[in-house]
Amino acid sequence: MICEHKINNHTGHLSKTVLFFHKVGVSSPPVSTPHHTTTLKAKTASRKLETKQSDQKMRIVEEAHNVKVLGSGEKTIVLGHGFGTDQSVWKHLVPYLVDEYRVVLYDNMGAGPTNPDYFDFDRYASLEGYAYDLLAILEELQINCCMYLGHSLSAMTGVVASIIRPDLFSKLILVSASPRFINSDDYYGGFELEDIEQLCQAMESNYKSWVSGFAPLVVGGDMDSVAVQEFSRTLFNMRPDIALSVFRTVFTFDLRHFLSRVTVPCHIIQSSMDVAMPVNVSEYLHRNLGGKSIVEIISTEGHLPHLSAPEATIPVLLRHISHDITADAA
């Protein structure tokens, strides 16, 4: 659950970033108190030390999330991956972006390529932890405004981050985004709570067997398909206990009551056949977001259309990246 007072604090991500630095073994710069006996030489040395420590922090944030910056365009687009994948899931899209945009790729903590020792089970029990990671990356890269394209987990991470710091985002492009996967009396998210519990029990019992069943179900296809094999590979790269924790977070959060606070323009994109979420979820987002939004349902199958059907999905993504819905006539 997102804490109200933390979302309202636009500088809260700084303290979260410091906590992360402590987690990976780097102390924050000491706070210096002016004293009349402090010499100019001492002040200069202190500033150099702080600069060095700041640079060290930046390198650690970038290294921890395997941040890559490609291209040199004036506009920046940041790509965030979903549960069970890593930044390699954008391999079909990136070649179309680098000539025109500055492209930022990163891995969510807990993804296979990240150091599992950095994964804090408490921090990542809500999307707030992922959102503060995203804000820390933007801060360290000195990105003052960007387009953010997020899939599933990262789509809603972008939503949370945009509530905290709307000034950093010109638009959100949300692929397979759901504010709630579990059904309630007045909402159909696609799953009953018992379904999620059974999936979690299967993960705990035999992770390898669970992946073999989950990957083709979510991607859409059989185990022989390239996309299913790729998704299986990145799932197997995750440590099973971390995968279980992230899975629980993704499939049990409820962000519906925060949607009205999203003011950044949102482009909502979903497959017409997605076993993880019905089409009505995208329509729900569209109706309840606080800012301007647009929905496009594409004729693809599965929860990861950018991986399983790039030939159909990439042109749609490129169109939404270049399209400014705020300029459309009301």
Short mmCIF file of N, CA and C in Angstrom, two decimals, residues 222-293:
data_model
loop_
_atom_site.label_atom_id
_atom_site.label_comp_id
_atom_site.label_asym_id
_atom_site.label_seq_id
_atom_site.Cartn_x
_atom_site.Cartn_y
_atom_site.Cartn_z
N ASP A 222 2.93 -22.13 -27.19
CA ASP A 222 3.44 -23.33 -26.53
C ASP A 222 4.92 -23.14 -26.20
N MET A 223 5.48 -24.13 -25.52
CA MET A 223 6.86 -24.01 -25.06
C MET A 223 7.87 -23.96 -26.20
N ASP A 224 7.44 -24.30 -27.40
CA ASP A 224 8.36 -24.27 -28.54
C ASP A 224 8.49 -22.88 -29.16
N SER A 225 7.60 -21.96 -28.79
CA SER A 225 7.66 -20.63 -29.39
C SER A 225 8.85 -19.85 -28.82
N VAL A 226 9.43 -19.01 -29.64
CA VAL A 226 10.61 -18.24 -29.24
C VAL A 226 10.27 -17.31 -28.07
N ALA A 227 9.10 -16.68 -28.12
CA ALA A 227 8.70 -15.74 -27.06
C ALA A 227 8.52 -16.45 -25.73
N VAL A 228 7.90 -17.61 -25.74
CA VAL A 228 7.71 -18.37 -24.50
C VAL A 228 9.05 -18.82 -23.94
N GLN A 229 9.94 -19.27 -24.81
CA GLN A 229 11.27 -19.68 -24.36
C GLN A 229 12.04 -18.50 -23.76
N GLU A 230 11.89 -17.33 -24.36
CA GLU A 230 12.57 -16.14 -23.86
C GLU A 230 12.02 -15.73 -22.50
N PHE A 231 10.70 -15.74 -22.35
CA PHE A 231 10.09 -15.40 -21.07
C PHE A 231 10.47 -16.43 -20.01
N SER A 232 10.51 -17.69 -20.39
CA SER A 232 10.93 -18.74 -19.45
C SER A 232 12.36 -18.51 -18.99
N ARG A 233 13.22 -18.11 -19.92
CA ARG A 233 14.62 -17.87 -19.58
C ARG A 233 14.75 -16.78 -18.52
N THR A 234 14.05 -15.66 -18.72
CA THR A 234 14.18 -14.57 -17.76
C THR A 234 13.49 -14.89 -16.43
N LEU A 235 12.45 -15.70 -16.47
CA LEU A 235 11.84 -16.16 -15.22
C LEU A 235 12.80 -17.04 -14.44
N PHE A 236 13.46 -17.96 -15.15
CA PHE A 236 14.42 -18.85 -14.49
C PHE A 236 15.63 -18.09 -13.96
N ASN A 237 15.92 -16.93 -14.52
CA ASN A 237 17.04 -16.12 -14.04
C ASN A 237 16.76 -15.48 -12.70
N MET A 238 15.49 -15.41 -12.31
CA MET A 238 15.14 -14.84 -11.02
C MET A 238 15.31 -15.87 -9.91
N ARG A 239 15.76 -15.42 -8.75
CA ARG A 239 15.80 -16.33 -7.61
C ARG A 239 14.37 -16.65 -7.20
N PRO A 240 14.01 -17.91 -7.01
CA PRO A 240 12.62 -18.29 -6.78
C PRO A 240 11.93 -17.55 -5.64
N ASP A 241 12.61 -17.33 -4.53
CA ASP A 241 11.95 -16.64 -3.42
C ASP A 241 11.68 -15.17 -3.76
N ILE A 242 12.56 -14.57 -4.55
CA ILE A 242 12.34 -13.19 -4.99
C ILE A 242 11.20 -13.15 -6.00
N ALA A 243 11.18 -14.11 -6.91
CA ALA A 243 10.10 -14.17 -7.89
C ALA A 243 8.75 -14.29 -7.20
N LEU A 244 8.68 -15.11 -6.17
CA LEU A 244 7.43 -15.28 -5.42
C LEU A 244 7.01 -13.98 -4.75
N SER A 245 7.97 -13.27 -4.16
CA SER A 245 7.67 -12.01 -3.50
C SER A 245 7.15 -10.97 -4.48
N VAL A 246 7.82 -10.84 -5.63
CA VAL A 246 7.40 -9.87 -6.64
C VAL A 246 6.03 -10.25 -7.20
N PHE A 247 5.83 -11.53 -7.43
CA PHE A 247 4.54 -12.01 -7.94
C PHE A 247 3.41 -11.64 -7.00
N ARG A 248 3.62 -11.85 -5.71
CA ARG A 248 2.60 -11.49 -4.71
C ARG A 248 2.31 -9.99 -4.74
N THR A 249 3.37 -9.20 -4.82
CA THR A 249 3.19 -7.75 -4.86
C THR A 249 2.36 -7.35 -6.07
N VAL A 250 2.73 -7.87 -7.24
CA VAL A 250 2.06 -7.49 -8.48
C VAL A 250 0.59 -7.89 -8.47
N PHE A 251 0.31 -9.08 -8.03
CA PHE A 251 -1.04 -9.60 -8.16
C PHE A 251 -1.95 -9.33 -6.96
N THR A 252 -1.44 -8.61 -5.97
CA THR A 252 -2.31 -8.28 -4.83
C THR A 252 -2.42 -6.78 -4.57
N PHE A 253 -1.65 -5.93 -5.27
CA PHE A 253 -1.77 -4.50 -5.00
C PHE A 253 -3.12 -3.98 -5.52
N ASP A 254 -3.50 -2.83 -4.98
CA ASP A 254 -4.74 -2.18 -5.39
C ASP A 254 -4.48 -0.68 -5.48
N LEU A 255 -4.37 -0.17 -6.69
CA LEU A 255 -4.08 1.25 -6.90
C LEU A 255 -5.28 2.01 -7.45
N ARG A 256 -6.45 1.40 -7.41
CA ARG A 256 -7.62 2.04 -8.01
C ARG A 256 -7.92 3.41 -7.40
N HIS A 257 -7.78 3.53 -6.10
CA HIS A 257 -8.14 4.78 -5.43
C HIS A 257 -7.11 5.89 -5.65
N PHE A 258 -5.99 5.59 -6.32
CA PHE A 258 -4.99 6.62 -6.61
C PHE A 258 -5.08 7.14 -8.04
N LEU A 259 -5.87 6.50 -8.87
CA LEU A 259 -5.89 6.84 -10.29
C LEU A 259 -6.31 8.29 -10.54
N SER A 260 -7.22 8.81 -9.76
CA SER A 260 -7.70 10.17 -9.96
C SER A 260 -6.61 11.20 -9.74
N ARG A 261 -5.52 10.80 -9.10
CA ARG A 261 -4.43 11.73 -8.80
C ARG A 261 -3.37 11.75 -9.91
N VAL A 262 -3.57 10.95 -10.93
CA VAL A 262 -2.64 10.93 -12.06
C VAL A 262 -3.05 12.03 -13.04
N THR A 263 -2.17 12.99 -13.23
CA THR A 263 -2.45 14.12 -14.12
C THR A 263 -1.64 14.08 -15.41
N VAL A 264 -0.62 13.26 -15.46
CA VAL A 264 0.22 13.13 -16.65
C VAL A 264 -0.58 12.41 -17.74
N PRO A 265 -0.52 12.84 -19.00
CA PRO A 265 -1.23 12.15 -20.09
C PRO A 265 -0.81 10.69 -20.19
N CYS A 266 -1.79 9.81 -20.38
CA CYS A 266 -1.53 8.37 -20.41
C CYS A 266 -2.04 7.73 -21.70
N HIS A 267 -1.18 6.90 -22.30
CA HIS A 267 -1.53 6.11 -23.47
C HIS A 267 -1.63 4.66 -23.00
N ILE A 268 -2.81 4.08 -23.08
CA ILE A 268 -3.06 2.74 -22.55
C ILE A 268 -3.15 1.75 -23.71
N ILE A 269 -2.32 0.71 -23.67
CA ILE A 269 -2.25 -0.25 -24.77
C ILE A 269 -2.37 -1.66 -24.20
N GLN A 270 -3.22 -2.46 -24.83
CA GLN A 270 -3.44 -3.82 -24.34
C GLN A 270 -3.76 -4.77 -25.48
N SER A 271 -3.37 -6.03 -25.30
CA SER A 271 -3.75 -7.08 -26.25
C SER A 271 -5.25 -7.35 -26.16
N SER A 272 -5.83 -7.71 -27.28
CA SER A 272 -7.25 -8.05 -27.29
C SER A 272 -7.50 -9.37 -26.58
N MET A 273 -6.48 -10.24 -26.53
CA MET A 273 -6.60 -11.53 -25.83
C MET A 273 -5.46 -11.65 -24.82
N ASP A 274 -5.76 -11.34 -23.58
CA ASP A 274 -4.76 -11.36 -22.52
C ASP A 274 -5.34 -12.13 -21.34
N VAL A 275 -4.79 -13.31 -21.08
CA VAL A 275 -5.32 -14.15 -20.02
C VAL A 275 -5.12 -13.52 -18.64
N ALA A 276 -4.16 -12.61 -18.52
CA ALA A 276 -3.86 -12.00 -17.22
C ALA A 276 -4.81 -10.87 -16.87
N MET A 277 -5.45 -10.27 -17.87
CA MET A 277 -6.35 -9.15 -17.59
C MET A 277 -7.34 -8.97 -18.73
N PRO A 278 -8.61 -8.80 -18.39
CA PRO A 278 -9.63 -8.57 -19.42
C PRO A 278 -9.53 -7.15 -19.98
N VAL A 279 -10.09 -6.94 -21.16
CA VAL A 279 -10.02 -5.65 -21.83
C VAL A 279 -10.69 -4.55 -21.01
N ASN A 280 -11.68 -4.90 -20.23
CA ASN A 280 -12.38 -3.88 -19.45
C ASN A 280 -11.47 -3.17 -18.45
N VAL A 281 -10.31 -3.77 -18.10
CA VAL A 281 -9.38 -3.13 -17.17
C VAL A 281 -8.80 -1.86 -17.79
N SER A 282 -8.46 -1.93 -19.08
CA SER A 282 -7.94 -0.74 -19.75
C SER A 282 -9.00 0.35 -19.83
N GLU A 283 -10.24 -0.05 -20.06
CA GLU A 283 -11.33 0.93 -20.09
C GLU A 283 -11.53 1.54 -18.70
N TYR A 284 -11.34 0.74 -17.67
CA TYR A 284 -11.46 1.24 -16.29
C TYR A 284 -10.40 2.30 -16.03
N LEU A 285 -9.16 2.01 -16.45
CA LEU A 285 -8.09 3.00 -16.30
C LEU A 285 -8.47 4.30 -17.01
N HIS A 286 -8.92 4.17 -18.24
CA HIS A 286 -9.26 5.33 -19.05
C HIS A 286 -10.32 6.20 -18.37
N ARG A 287 -11.31 5.57 -17.77
CA ARG A 287 -12.40 6.31 -17.12
C ARG A 287 -11.98 6.96 -15.82
N ASN A 288 -10.99 6.38 -15.14
CA ASN A 288 -10.70 6.82 -13.78
C ASN A 288 -9.41 7.61 -13.60
N LEU A 289 -8.57 7.66 -14.61
CA LEU A 289 -7.35 8.47 -14.50
C LEU A 289 -7.72 9.94 -14.42
N GLY A 290 -6.95 10.70 -13.64
CA GLY A 290 -7.26 12.10 -13.42
C GLY A 290 -6.94 13.00 -14.59
N GLY A 291 -6.01 12.58 -15.44
CA GLY A 291 -5.61 13.40 -16.59
C GLY A 291 -6.16 12.84 -17.88
N LYS A 292 -5.67 13.39 -18.98
CA LYS A 292 -6.12 12.95 -20.29
C LYS A 292 -5.52 11.58 -20.62
N SER A 293 -6.32 10.73 -21.27
CA SER A 293 -5.82 9.39 -21.61
C SER A 293 -6.48 8.91 -22.89
#
